[in-house]
Coordinates of C-alpha atoms in Angstrom, one line a residue:
Chain A
M46 CA -45.9 0.7 -25.5
K47 CA -44.4 -2.7 -24.5
V48 CA -41.0 -3.1 -22.9
A49 CA -39.2 -6.3 -22.0
V50 CA -36.7 -6.0 -19.2
V51 CA -34.3 -8.9 -19.0
G52 CA -32.6 -9.4 -15.6
A53 CA -33.9 -8.6 -12.2
G54 CA -30.9 -7.2 -10.4
V55 CA -30.8 -3.6 -9.2
V56 CA -30.9 -2.0 -12.6
G57 CA -33.6 -4.4 -14.1
R58 CA -35.9 -3.9 -11.1
L59 CA -35.4 -0.1 -10.9
A60 CA -36.0 0.3 -14.7
A61 CA -39.1 -1.9 -14.6
L62 CA -40.6 -0.1 -11.6
Q63 CA -39.9 3.3 -13.2
L64 CA -41.4 2.3 -16.5
V65 CA -44.5 0.9 -14.6
N66 CA -44.8 4.4 -12.9
K67 CA -44.8 6.0 -16.4
G68 CA -47.7 3.7 -17.5
V69 CA -45.6 1.4 -19.7
A70 CA -46.5 -2.3 -20.0
V71 CA -43.4 -4.2 -18.7
T72 CA -42.6 -7.8 -19.0
L73 CA -39.7 -9.0 -16.8
F74 CA -37.6 -12.0 -17.6
E75 CA -35.3 -13.4 -14.9
K76 CA -33.1 -16.5 -14.8
T77 CA -33.8 -17.5 -11.2
P78 CA -37.1 -17.4 -9.3
L79 CA -37.9 -13.7 -8.7
S80 CA -38.5 -14.3 -5.0
V81 CA -35.3 -16.2 -4.5
P82 CA -32.7 -13.9 -6.0
H83 CA -29.3 -15.2 -6.9
N84 CA -27.3 -12.1 -7.8
A85 CA -24.9 -9.5 -6.6
A86 CA -27.8 -7.4 -5.3
H87 CA -28.7 -10.2 -2.8
V88 CA -25.1 -10.8 -1.7
S89 CA -24.1 -7.2 -1.3
A90 CA -24.2 -4.9 1.7
G91 CA -26.4 -2.2 0.3
M92 CA -23.9 0.6 0.8
L93 CA -24.2 3.9 -0.9
C94 CA -20.7 5.4 -0.8
P95 CA -20.1 8.0 -3.5
I96 CA -17.3 9.9 -1.7
S97 CA -15.0 6.9 -1.0
E98 CA -15.4 5.9 -4.6
I99 CA -13.8 9.1 -5.8
I100 CA -10.4 7.6 -4.9
H101 CA -10.6 4.9 -7.5
A102 CA -13.4 5.8 -9.9
P103 CA -13.7 8.7 -12.3
K104 CA -15.5 11.8 -11.2
E105 CA -18.7 11.1 -13.1
V106 CA -19.2 7.9 -11.0
A107 CA -19.1 10.0 -7.8
Q108 CA -21.5 12.6 -9.4
M109 CA -24.0 10.0 -10.6
G110 CA -23.6 8.3 -7.2
L111 CA -24.4 11.4 -5.2
W112 CA -27.4 12.0 -7.4
G113 CA -28.4 8.3 -6.8
V114 CA -28.2 8.7 -3.0
A115 CA -30.5 11.7 -3.2
Q116 CA -33.0 9.7 -5.4
W117 CA -33.2 6.6 -3.2
P118 CA -35.6 7.9 -0.5
K119 CA -38.1 9.0 -3.3
L120 CA -37.7 5.7 -5.1
L121 CA -38.3 3.7 -2.0
Q122 CA -41.4 5.8 -1.3
Q123 CA -42.7 5.0 -4.8
L124 CA -41.9 1.4 -4.3
Q125 CA -43.9 1.3 -1.0
L126 CA -46.9 2.5 -2.9
L127 CA -46.6 -0.2 -5.5
D128 CA -46.2 -2.9 -2.9
P129 CA -49.5 -4.6 -2.0
Q130 CA -48.3 -4.9 1.6
Q131 CA -47.0 -1.3 1.7
E132 CA -43.9 -2.3 3.5
P133 CA -41.1 0.4 3.9
V134 CA -37.5 -0.4 3.0
F135 CA -34.9 0.5 5.5
F136 CA -32.7 3.5 4.4
Q137 CA -30.5 5.7 6.4
A138 CA -28.1 8.6 5.5
K139 CA -26.0 8.9 8.6
G140 CA -22.7 8.9 6.8
S141 CA -19.9 6.3 6.9
L142 CA -16.6 6.2 8.7
V143 CA -13.2 5.2 7.4
V144 CA -10.6 4.1 10.0
A145 CA -7.3 2.3 10.2
F146 CA -5.5 0.5 13.0
D147 CA -2.6 2.4 14.5
A148 CA -0.2 -0.1 12.9
D149 CA -1.6 0.8 9.5
R150 CA -1.7 4.6 10.1
Q151 CA 0.2 5.1 6.8
C152 CA -2.9 3.8 5.0
F153 CA -4.8 6.5 6.7
A154 CA -2.3 9.1 5.6
Q155 CA -2.6 7.8 2.1
L156 CA -6.4 8.1 2.3
K157 CA -6.1 11.7 3.5
S158 CA -3.7 12.5 0.7
D159 CA -6.0 10.8 -1.9
L160 CA -9.2 12.5 -0.6
T161 CA -7.6 15.9 -0.3
T162 CA -6.3 15.7 -3.9
K163 CA -9.2 14.0 -5.6
A164 CA -12.3 15.1 -3.6
T165 CA -11.6 18.8 -3.5
D166 CA -15.2 19.5 -4.7
Y167 CA -16.5 17.6 -1.7
A168 CA -14.2 18.8 1.1
A169 CA -17.2 20.2 3.0
N170 CA -18.7 16.7 3.1
I171 CA -15.7 15.2 4.8
D172 CA -14.9 15.6 8.5
W173 CA -11.6 14.4 9.9
L174 CA -12.5 13.2 13.4
T175 CA -10.2 13.2 16.4
E176 CA -10.1 10.3 18.8
N177 CA -12.7 11.9 21.1
E178 CA -15.0 12.9 18.3
L179 CA -14.9 9.4 16.9
H180 CA -15.6 7.7 20.2
Q181 CA -18.5 10.0 20.8
L182 CA -20.0 9.3 17.4
E183 CA -19.3 5.6 17.4
P184 CA -18.3 4.3 20.9
S185 CA -17.6 0.8 19.8
L186 CA -14.7 2.0 17.6
H187 CA -12.6 2.7 20.7
N188 CA -9.6 0.9 19.2
F189 CA -9.2 3.7 16.6
K190 CA -7.5 7.0 17.1
Q191 CA -8.8 8.9 14.1
A192 CA -11.4 8.6 11.4
S193 CA -12.7 10.1 8.2
F194 CA -16.4 10.9 8.4
L195 CA -17.9 10.9 5.0
K196 CA -21.2 12.6 5.7
P197 CA -23.2 12.2 2.5
E198 CA -22.9 8.4 2.5
A199 CA -25.9 6.2 3.1
Q200 CA -27.1 2.6 3.1
L201 CA -30.3 0.7 2.4
C202 CA -31.5 -2.8 3.2
N203 CA -30.8 -4.7 0.0
R204 CA -32.8 -7.7 0.9
A205 CA -35.8 -5.8 2.0
F206 CA -35.6 -3.9 -1.4
L207 CA -35.5 -7.3 -3.2
A208 CA -38.5 -8.7 -1.2
V209 CA -40.6 -5.6 -1.6
S210 CA -39.8 -5.0 -5.2
T211 CA -40.6 -8.7 -6.0
R212 CA -44.1 -8.2 -4.7
A213 CA -44.5 -4.9 -6.5
L214 CA -43.3 -6.3 -9.8
Q215 CA -45.5 -9.4 -9.5
Q216 CA -48.4 -7.1 -9.0
H217 CA -47.6 -4.7 -11.9
C218 CA -45.6 -6.5 -14.5
V219 CA -45.8 -9.8 -16.5
I220 CA -43.1 -12.0 -15.0
Y221 CA -41.3 -14.9 -16.7
D222 CA -38.8 -16.1 -14.1
N223 CA -36.8 -19.3 -14.1
Q224 CA -36.0 -18.4 -17.7
E225 CA -32.5 -18.0 -19.0
I226 CA -32.5 -15.6 -21.9
S227 CA -29.8 -16.2 -24.6
V228 CA -28.5 -13.5 -26.9
S229 CA -30.5 -14.9 -29.8
K230 CA -33.7 -14.9 -27.6
L231 CA -32.9 -11.4 -26.6
Q232 CA -32.8 -10.4 -30.3
Q233 CA -36.0 -12.3 -30.9
L234 CA -37.7 -10.3 -28.2
T235 CA -37.2 -7.1 -30.2
G236 CA -39.9 -8.5 -32.6
E237 CA -42.4 -8.7 -29.8
Y238 CA -41.6 -5.6 -27.8
D239 CA -41.0 -1.9 -28.6
W240 CA -37.8 -2.0 -26.5
V241 CA -35.7 -4.7 -24.9
V242 CA -33.7 -3.7 -21.8
D243 CA -30.7 -6.0 -21.3
A244 CA -29.8 -5.8 -17.6
R245 CA -28.5 -9.3 -17.2
G246 CA -25.5 -8.2 -15.1
A247 CA -23.0 -11.0 -14.6
N248 CA -25.1 -13.4 -16.7
A249 CA -24.1 -11.4 -19.7
I250 CA -20.4 -12.1 -19.2
G251 CA -19.2 -13.9 -22.4
Q252 CA -22.6 -13.6 -23.9
E253 CA -23.0 -9.9 -24.7
H254 CA -25.6 -8.6 -27.1
H255 CA -23.1 -6.4 -28.8
Q256 CA -19.5 -5.3 -28.5
N257 CA -19.0 -2.4 -26.2
P258 CA -16.0 0.0 -26.8
V259 CA -15.1 -0.3 -23.1
G260 CA -15.8 -4.0 -23.1
P261 CA -15.6 -6.9 -22.8
L262 CA -17.5 -7.4 -19.6
R263 CA -15.6 -9.3 -17.0
G264 CA -16.5 -10.7 -13.6
V265 CA -15.1 -9.5 -10.3
R266 CA -15.7 -12.0 -7.6
G267 CA -16.8 -10.6 -4.2
E268 CA -17.1 -12.6 -1.0
V269 CA -19.1 -11.4 2.1
I270 CA -19.9 -12.9 5.5
R271 CA -23.1 -12.0 7.3
V272 CA -23.2 -12.4 11.1
H273 CA -25.8 -11.9 13.8
C274 CA -24.6 -10.0 16.8
P275 CA -27.5 -8.2 18.6
E276 CA -25.2 -7.0 21.4
A277 CA -22.9 -5.1 19.0
T278 CA -23.6 -1.5 18.3
L279 CA -22.5 0.3 15.2
S280 CA -24.8 2.9 13.7
R281 CA -23.2 3.3 10.3
P282 CA -21.0 1.5 7.8
V283 CA -17.3 1.4 8.7
R284 CA -14.5 0.9 6.3
V285 CA -11.2 -0.5 7.8
L286 CA -8.2 0.3 5.8
H287 CA -5.4 -2.1 5.4
P288 CA -2.3 -2.3 3.1
R289 CA -3.5 -5.5 1.6
H290 CA -7.2 -5.9 2.2
A291 CA -9.5 -3.0 3.1
I292 CA -12.8 -4.3 4.5
Y293 CA -16.1 -2.8 5.4
I294 CA -18.5 -3.7 8.2
V295 CA -22.1 -2.7 7.5
P296 CA -24.8 -2.8 10.2
K297 CA -28.1 -4.1 9.0
P298 CA -31.5 -4.1 10.6
G299 CA -32.1 -6.8 13.3
G300 CA -28.6 -6.9 14.8
E301 CA -27.1 -8.3 11.6
F302 CA -23.8 -7.2 10.1
V303 CA -22.4 -7.7 6.6
I304 CA -18.6 -7.9 6.3
G305 CA -17.1 -7.6 2.9
A306 CA -15.9 -7.7 0.3
T307 CA -13.0 -9.3 -1.4
E308 CA -12.2 -8.4 -5.0
V309 CA -10.9 -11.2 -7.1
E310 CA -10.5 -11.0 -10.9
S311 CA -12.6 -14.0 -11.6
S312 CA -16.2 -14.9 -12.4
S313 CA -16.0 -18.2 -10.5
E314 CA -18.8 -18.7 -8.0
H315 CA -17.2 -21.4 -5.9
N316 CA -17.6 -21.1 -2.1
I317 CA -15.7 -18.6 0.0
T318 CA -12.1 -19.5 0.5
V319 CA -10.3 -19.9 3.8
K320 CA -8.0 -16.9 3.2
S321 CA -11.0 -14.6 2.5
T322 CA -12.8 -15.9 5.5
L323 CA -9.8 -15.2 7.7
E324 CA -9.3 -11.7 6.2
L325 CA -12.9 -10.8 6.8
L326 CA -13.4 -12.3 10.2
S327 CA -10.1 -11.4 11.7
T328 CA -10.7 -7.8 10.7
L329 CA -14.2 -7.9 12.3
Y330 CA -12.8 -9.4 15.5
S331 CA -9.9 -6.8 15.7
V332 CA -12.3 -3.9 15.3
N333 CA -14.1 -4.9 18.5
P334 CA -13.9 -8.2 20.4
M335 CA -17.6 -7.9 21.0
F336 CA -18.0 -9.6 17.7
S337 CA -16.3 -12.8 19.0
E338 CA -19.6 -14.3 19.9
A339 CA -21.4 -13.2 16.7
R340 CA -23.1 -16.0 15.0
V341 CA -22.1 -16.6 11.4
L342 CA -25.2 -16.7 9.3
E343 CA -23.8 -17.1 5.9
A344 CA -20.8 -16.6 3.7
S345 CA -21.8 -15.7 0.2
V346 CA -20.2 -15.1 -3.2
G347 CA -21.4 -12.6 -5.8
I348 CA -20.1 -11.8 -9.2
R349 CA -20.0 -8.1 -10.2
A350 CA -19.9 -7.4 -13.9
A351 CA -17.5 -4.7 -14.9
Y352 CA -16.2 -3.1 -18.1
L353 CA -12.5 -2.4 -18.4
D354 CA -12.8 1.1 -17.0
N355 CA -15.0 -0.1 -14.1
V356 CA -17.6 2.5 -15.1
P357 CA -21.3 1.6 -15.8
N358 CA -22.4 1.9 -19.4
V359 CA -25.7 2.2 -21.3
S360 CA -25.5 1.5 -25.1
I361 CA -28.2 1.0 -27.6
R362 CA -28.4 -1.1 -30.7
Q363 CA -31.3 -2.4 -32.7
R364 CA -33.9 -1.6 -30.0
V365 CA -31.9 -3.3 -27.4
I366 CA -30.8 -1.1 -24.5
V367 CA -27.8 -2.7 -22.8
A368 CA -27.1 -1.4 -19.3
N369 CA -24.3 -3.2 -17.5
G370 CA -20.9 -2.9 -15.8
L371 CA -22.1 -1.5 -12.5
Y372 CA -19.2 -3.3 -10.8
R373 CA -19.4 -2.8 -7.1
H374 CA -21.6 0.3 -7.5
G375 CA -25.0 -1.4 -8.2
W376 CA -27.0 0.4 -5.5
L377 CA -25.1 3.6 -5.9
M378 CA -25.4 3.9 -9.7
G379 CA -28.6 2.0 -10.2
P380 CA -30.9 5.1 -10.0
A381 CA -28.9 7.0 -12.6
I382 CA -28.6 4.1 -15.0
A383 CA -32.3 3.2 -14.6
N384 CA -33.1 6.8 -15.3
Q385 CA -31.0 6.8 -18.5
I386 CA -32.9 3.7 -19.7
V387 CA -36.3 5.2 -18.9
D388 CA -35.4 8.6 -20.5
H389 CA -34.3 6.9 -23.6
V390 CA -37.5 4.8 -23.9
I391 CA -39.8 7.7 -23.2
R392 CA -37.9 10.2 -25.4
R393 CA -37.7 8.0 -28.4
E394 CA -41.4 7.2 -28.0
S395 CA -42.4 10.9 -27.9
E396 CA -40.2 11.5 -30.9
N397 CA -42.0 8.7 -32.8
I398 CA -45.4 10.2 -31.9
A399 CA -44.3 13.6 -33.1
Chain B
M238 CA 22.5 -1.9 -28.0
D239 CA 22.2 -1.8 -24.2
L240 CA 19.6 -4.6 -23.6
L241 CA 18.3 -6.1 -20.4
R242 CA 19.0 -9.8 -20.3
I243 CA 16.4 -12.1 -18.8
Y244 CA 17.6 -15.6 -19.6
D245 CA 17.3 -16.0 -23.4
K246 CA 15.1 -12.9 -23.8
R247 CA 16.3 -9.3 -24.4
Y248 CA 14.4 -6.1 -23.6
E249 CA 15.1 -2.5 -24.3
S250 CA 13.0 -1.4 -21.3
R251 CA 14.6 -2.0 -17.9
L252 CA 11.3 -1.5 -16.0
I253 CA 9.2 -4.5 -15.1
L254 CA 5.7 -3.6 -14.0
G255 CA 3.2 -5.4 -11.7
T256 CA -0.4 -5.7 -12.7
S257 CA -2.2 -5.6 -9.3
R258 CA -4.2 -3.0 -7.5
Y259 CA -4.9 -0.5 -10.3
P260 CA -8.2 1.4 -10.1
S261 CA -9.3 -0.4 -13.3
P262 CA -8.0 -2.6 -16.0
A263 CA -8.3 0.3 -18.4
I264 CA -6.0 2.4 -16.2
M265 CA -3.6 -0.6 -15.9
Q266 CA -3.4 -0.9 -19.7
K267 CA -2.6 2.8 -20.0
A268 CA 0.0 2.6 -17.3
I269 CA 1.7 -0.3 -19.0
I270 CA 1.9 1.7 -22.2
A271 CA 3.2 4.8 -20.5
S272 CA 5.8 2.9 -18.6
G273 CA 7.3 1.5 -21.8
A274 CA 7.5 -1.9 -19.9
Q275 CA 8.0 -4.9 -22.2
L276 CA 7.6 -7.4 -19.3
V277 CA 4.8 -7.4 -16.7
T278 CA 4.4 -9.6 -13.7
V279 CA 1.1 -11.4 -13.0
S280 CA -0.2 -13.4 -10.1
L281 CA -2.8 -16.1 -10.5
R282 CA -2.9 -17.1 -6.9
R283 CA -6.4 -16.0 -6.2
Q284 CA -7.7 -17.2 -9.5
Q285 CA -6.3 -20.7 -9.2
S286 CA -9.3 -22.4 -7.6
N287 CA -11.2 -21.9 -10.9
L288 CA -9.0 -21.0 -13.9
A289 CA -11.7 -21.2 -16.5
A290 CA -13.5 -18.4 -14.7
A291 CA -10.3 -16.2 -14.8
Q292 CA -10.1 -16.4 -18.6
S293 CA -11.2 -12.8 -19.1
Y294 CA -8.4 -11.7 -16.7
V295 CA -5.8 -13.7 -18.6
A296 CA -7.1 -12.3 -21.9
L297 CA -6.8 -8.8 -20.4
I298 CA -3.1 -9.3 -19.6
N299 CA -2.4 -10.9 -22.9
A300 CA -4.1 -7.9 -24.7
A301 CA -1.3 -5.6 -23.3
Q302 CA 1.0 -7.3 -25.9
V303 CA 3.9 -7.5 -23.5
D304 CA 5.7 -10.5 -22.2
V305 CA 4.4 -12.0 -19.0
L306 CA 6.4 -12.9 -16.0
P307 CA 4.1 -15.0 -13.8
N308 CA 4.8 -14.9 -10.1
T309 CA 4.0 -16.9 -7.0
A310 CA 3.1 -13.9 -4.8
G311 CA 1.9 -14.8 -1.4
C312 CA 3.0 -18.4 -1.3
E313 CA 4.5 -19.6 1.9
S314 CA 5.4 -23.2 1.0
E315 CA 7.4 -24.8 -1.7
Q316 CA 4.6 -27.0 -2.8
E317 CA 2.2 -24.0 -3.2
A318 CA 4.8 -22.2 -5.3
I319 CA 5.5 -25.2 -7.5
T320 CA 1.8 -25.8 -8.1
L321 CA 1.3 -22.2 -9.0
A322 CA 4.4 -22.1 -11.2
R323 CA 3.2 -25.2 -13.2
M324 CA -0.2 -23.7 -13.7
S325 CA 1.2 -20.3 -14.7
R326 CA 3.5 -21.9 -17.3
E327 CA 0.5 -23.6 -18.9
I328 CA -1.7 -20.5 -18.9
F329 CA 0.9 -18.0 -20.1
A330 CA 3.0 -20.4 -22.2
T331 CA 6.3 -19.2 -20.6
D332 CA 9.0 -20.9 -18.6
L333 CA 9.8 -17.7 -16.8
I334 CA 8.7 -17.7 -13.1
K335 CA 9.2 -15.1 -10.5
L336 CA 9.5 -17.2 -7.4
E337 CA 8.3 -15.6 -4.2
I338 CA 8.1 -17.6 -1.0
I339 CA 7.3 -15.5 2.0
G340 CA 8.8 -16.2 5.4
D341 CA 7.4 -13.5 7.5
N342 CA 3.8 -12.3 7.1
Y343 CA 4.3 -8.8 8.4
T344 CA 7.3 -7.7 6.4
L345 CA 6.7 -10.2 3.5
Q346 CA 10.4 -11.0 3.7
P347 CA 11.3 -14.0 1.5
D348 CA 12.3 -17.3 3.2
M349 CA 15.7 -17.8 1.6
E350 CA 16.1 -21.4 2.7
K351 CA 12.8 -22.5 1.1
T352 CA 13.4 -20.2 -1.9
L353 CA 16.8 -21.9 -2.6
S354 CA 15.4 -25.4 -2.2
C355 CA 12.5 -24.5 -4.5
V356 CA 14.7 -22.9 -7.1
V357 CA 16.6 -26.3 -7.4
K358 CA 13.3 -28.1 -8.0
L359 CA 11.9 -25.6 -10.5
I360 CA 15.1 -25.6 -12.5
K361 CA 14.9 -29.4 -12.7
E362 CA 11.5 -29.0 -14.3
G363 CA 12.8 -26.6 -16.9
F364 CA 11.7 -23.3 -15.4
K365 CA 13.7 -20.1 -15.8
V366 CA 13.5 -18.8 -12.2
L367 CA 13.7 -15.2 -11.1
P368 CA 13.8 -15.5 -7.3
Y369 CA 12.6 -12.7 -5.0
C370 CA 15.3 -12.6 -2.4
T371 CA 16.9 -10.5 0.3
D372 CA 20.1 -8.6 -0.4
D373 CA 22.2 -11.1 1.4
L374 CA 25.2 -11.7 -0.7
V375 CA 25.8 -15.3 0.3
A376 CA 22.1 -16.2 -0.2
C377 CA 22.2 -14.6 -3.7
K378 CA 25.4 -16.4 -4.6
K379 CA 23.8 -19.7 -3.7
L380 CA 20.8 -18.9 -6.0
I381 CA 23.2 -18.2 -8.8
D382 CA 25.2 -21.4 -8.2
A383 CA 21.9 -23.3 -8.3
G384 CA 21.4 -22.0 -11.8
C385 CA 19.6 -18.6 -11.6
E386 CA 20.7 -16.1 -14.2
V387 CA 18.5 -13.4 -12.6
I388 CA 18.1 -12.5 -9.0
M389 CA 15.6 -10.1 -7.5
P390 CA 16.8 -8.6 -4.3
W391 CA 14.4 -6.3 -2.4
G392 CA 14.9 -2.6 -2.0
S393 CA 12.6 -2.6 1.1
P394 CA 9.5 -4.5 2.0
I395 CA 6.8 -5.1 -0.7
G396 CA 4.4 -2.2 -1.1
S397 CA 6.2 -0.1 1.6
G398 CA 7.4 2.6 -0.8
K399 CA 10.5 3.1 1.4
G400 CA 12.9 2.9 -1.5
L401 CA 16.4 1.4 -1.1
N402 CA 16.9 0.5 2.5
N403 CA 20.5 -0.6 2.0
P404 CA 22.1 0.9 -1.1
Y405 CA 25.5 -0.3 0.1
Q406 CA 24.5 -3.9 0.0
L407 CA 23.1 -3.5 -3.6
A408 CA 26.4 -2.0 -4.6
V409 CA 28.1 -5.0 -3.1
L410 CA 25.9 -7.4 -5.0
R411 CA 26.7 -5.6 -8.3
Q412 CA 30.4 -5.7 -7.6
R413 CA 30.5 -9.4 -6.4
L414 CA 28.0 -10.8 -8.9
P415 CA 29.0 -9.0 -12.2
E416 CA 27.5 -11.7 -14.4
A417 CA 24.1 -11.9 -12.8
T418 CA 21.1 -9.9 -13.9
I419 CA 20.1 -8.0 -10.8
V420 CA 16.5 -6.7 -10.7
V421 CA 15.6 -4.6 -7.6
D422 CA 12.2 -5.8 -6.7
A423 CA 9.9 -4.4 -4.1
G424 CA 9.7 -1.3 -1.9
L425 CA 10.2 1.4 -4.5
G426 CA 7.9 4.4 -3.9
K427 CA 9.3 7.3 -5.9
P428 CA 10.9 7.6 -9.3
S429 CA 14.1 8.7 -7.6
H430 CA 14.3 5.4 -5.8
A431 CA 14.4 3.7 -9.2
T432 CA 17.0 6.0 -10.5
G433 CA 19.1 5.3 -7.4
A434 CA 18.9 1.5 -7.9
M435 CA 19.9 1.9 -11.6
E436 CA 22.8 4.2 -10.7
L437 CA 24.2 1.5 -8.5
G438 CA 24.4 -0.7 -11.5
C439 CA 21.3 -2.9 -11.0
D440 CA 20.0 -4.1 -14.4
A441 CA 16.4 -3.4 -13.9
V442 CA 13.7 -2.6 -11.4
L443 CA 10.3 -4.2 -10.7
L444 CA 7.5 -2.2 -9.2
N445 CA 3.8 -2.2 -8.8
T446 CA 2.2 -0.3 -5.9
A447 CA 4.2 2.9 -6.6
V448 CA 2.4 3.2 -10.0
A449 CA -0.9 1.4 -9.3
Q450 CA -1.8 3.5 -6.2
A451 CA -0.5 6.8 -7.4
H452 CA -3.0 9.6 -7.9
S453 CA -2.4 9.3 -11.6
P454 CA -1.0 5.8 -12.4
E455 CA -0.4 6.7 -16.0
L456 CA 1.7 9.8 -15.3
M457 CA 3.6 7.9 -12.5
A458 CA 4.3 5.1 -15.0
E459 CA 5.8 7.6 -17.4
A460 CA 7.8 9.2 -14.5
F461 CA 9.3 5.8 -13.7
C462 CA 10.1 5.2 -17.3
H463 CA 12.2 8.3 -17.4
A464 CA 13.7 7.6 -14.0
V465 CA 14.9 4.2 -14.9
K466 CA 16.5 5.5 -18.1
A467 CA 18.1 8.3 -16.2
G468 CA 19.7 6.0 -13.7
R469 CA 20.9 3.6 -16.4
Y470 CA 22.4 6.3 -18.5
G471 CA 24.0 7.7 -15.3
Y472 CA 25.5 4.3 -14.5
K473 CA 26.8 3.8 -18.0
A474 CA 28.2 7.3 -18.3
G475 CA 30.4 6.8 -15.2
A476 CA 29.6 9.2 -12.4
I477 CA 32.3 11.4 -11.0
Q478 CA 33.7 10.6 -7.5
A479 CA 32.3 12.7 -4.8
Q480 CA 34.9 15.1 -3.2
E481 CA 35.1 16.7 0.1
F482 CA 35.8 20.1 -1.4
A483 CA 34.5 22.4 -4.1
T484 CA 36.1 22.3 -7.6
P485 CA 35.3 25.2 -9.9
S486 CA 33.8 24.0 -13.2
T487 CA 34.9 27.1 -15.0
A488 CA 38.6 28.0 -15.4
T489 CA 39.8 30.6 -12.9
I490 CA 41.0 33.0 -15.6
G491 CA 41.0 36.5 -14.2
M492 CA 41.8 35.3 -10.7
P493 CA 45.6 35.7 -10.7
F494 CA 46.0 34.5 -7.2
R495 CA 44.2 31.6 -5.3
V496 CA 42.4 33.1 -2.4
N497 CA 42.8 31.1 0.7
E498 CA 40.2 32.2 3.2

């Protein structure tokens, strides 16, 4: 069986790798060079936060997300075996913290009300930390008096995943990168392959293969800043609530931190704005002045493709499997969505043989 | 029919809904329908650096099939507000503009001096301006003298959910400015706040966060729809005056003598 995967974001890569593992011949098409990704996966922080998403997203997103968090260690192990250099990808499941400055304590009260109403099934996974407990767990958060500790949350190194998966895919798939695939070309591919997986993410905005009932796809612009601050210590992602802009700080390997992310209803990729820079960096500085001497490595912009309900969707028409709309949940929902794609390909194939 | 007057437009619904901070556009669309709103307010401020890329967002708002009231949320200078007003007029093909010029970053209190000066400029350009203002009677009078048919005094700071901080002052505005359309904008958190504003004789309320951030935005939108109607009917019906003593509502037949305890 031959499958074409179009798009090398989280979904495209995971689907391709899983199909390879099932012995399927995969051809991967990507708009940019595979080793120099230009997508939301590259820009993002690699957070896996199923519990905090319960507040805004429907329950199935949280459920698929929790399943995804549980799958990642296995997926990364499989990836390591496919990588010619056998490099591991950083992953940790030490939970995440949600805090608010004392001036914004009403935001914290709102979070508590939201979580106790909407996350009743997961109450055992949420600890409400006192000042002492928080300072013991994360000493550099001494400016905060309380926190919500979301224990099942995790993170991975998104850039390590992209680097390692690039090598693995180059080793095990046919790659056509630097190739933009139009909708007509996508349709044309169905003549050459048994299945075409359309995982173009934001590149499909305005150029969808077929109409989706929850469509059209739209872009949600996100801006993040990456800093290097080896003297800072933070062992897990921290989300700082604010009435106008909630911001997360995610520690990465090598003393780096990713601060993000804004949410603007736009698919424009212009450089980060002054306002967003101020929002992100003033929050970082207020969390702990130890960040004042952090070196700003980059400010990046990523476009997240979302359907109107902000829920990922897989739909199939004419041997084209469209998987898109992962919004800001790419890493979280990637495993579940890739699994749906692979299941579909394999199941249909076995039905055909029977 | 009892219609809300916004310049030359007339609306049955007296609830104007904001379009920010919903969990998803799909939920926003449901909330708009449930609220019965016929006018929604929209900010393009963070989209202005590249309008072409915001087309899907604009299409989304237009798909709700309600009138659009563009706003200048977050502007701190007249020039910013004017630029945004011109751009919004082009995008949404409407002369209506909700003018918001912030004077204090923490409370988001409007700067009335700049607002007044900007109102004059925008009206010269043919805009129909709905200024976000404090509940200061004199400031509101000046806005009306400058040509505003609608004023939008705050209930309490934007997004605070505190309700009506000064009902007395809103009642004064109603009494002293009988011809103006008064829309209480900002600070409403609960449906009863909206009812309260309407009972005072305000013509409409504008709200956003109270619905968008509720556990169920759709249900809260419906709650506000009823609350606004309740308050309006109550105002039109003429409420009784509060008394310092009890008055039996059933006749005291069978009680030959008044008991004086």
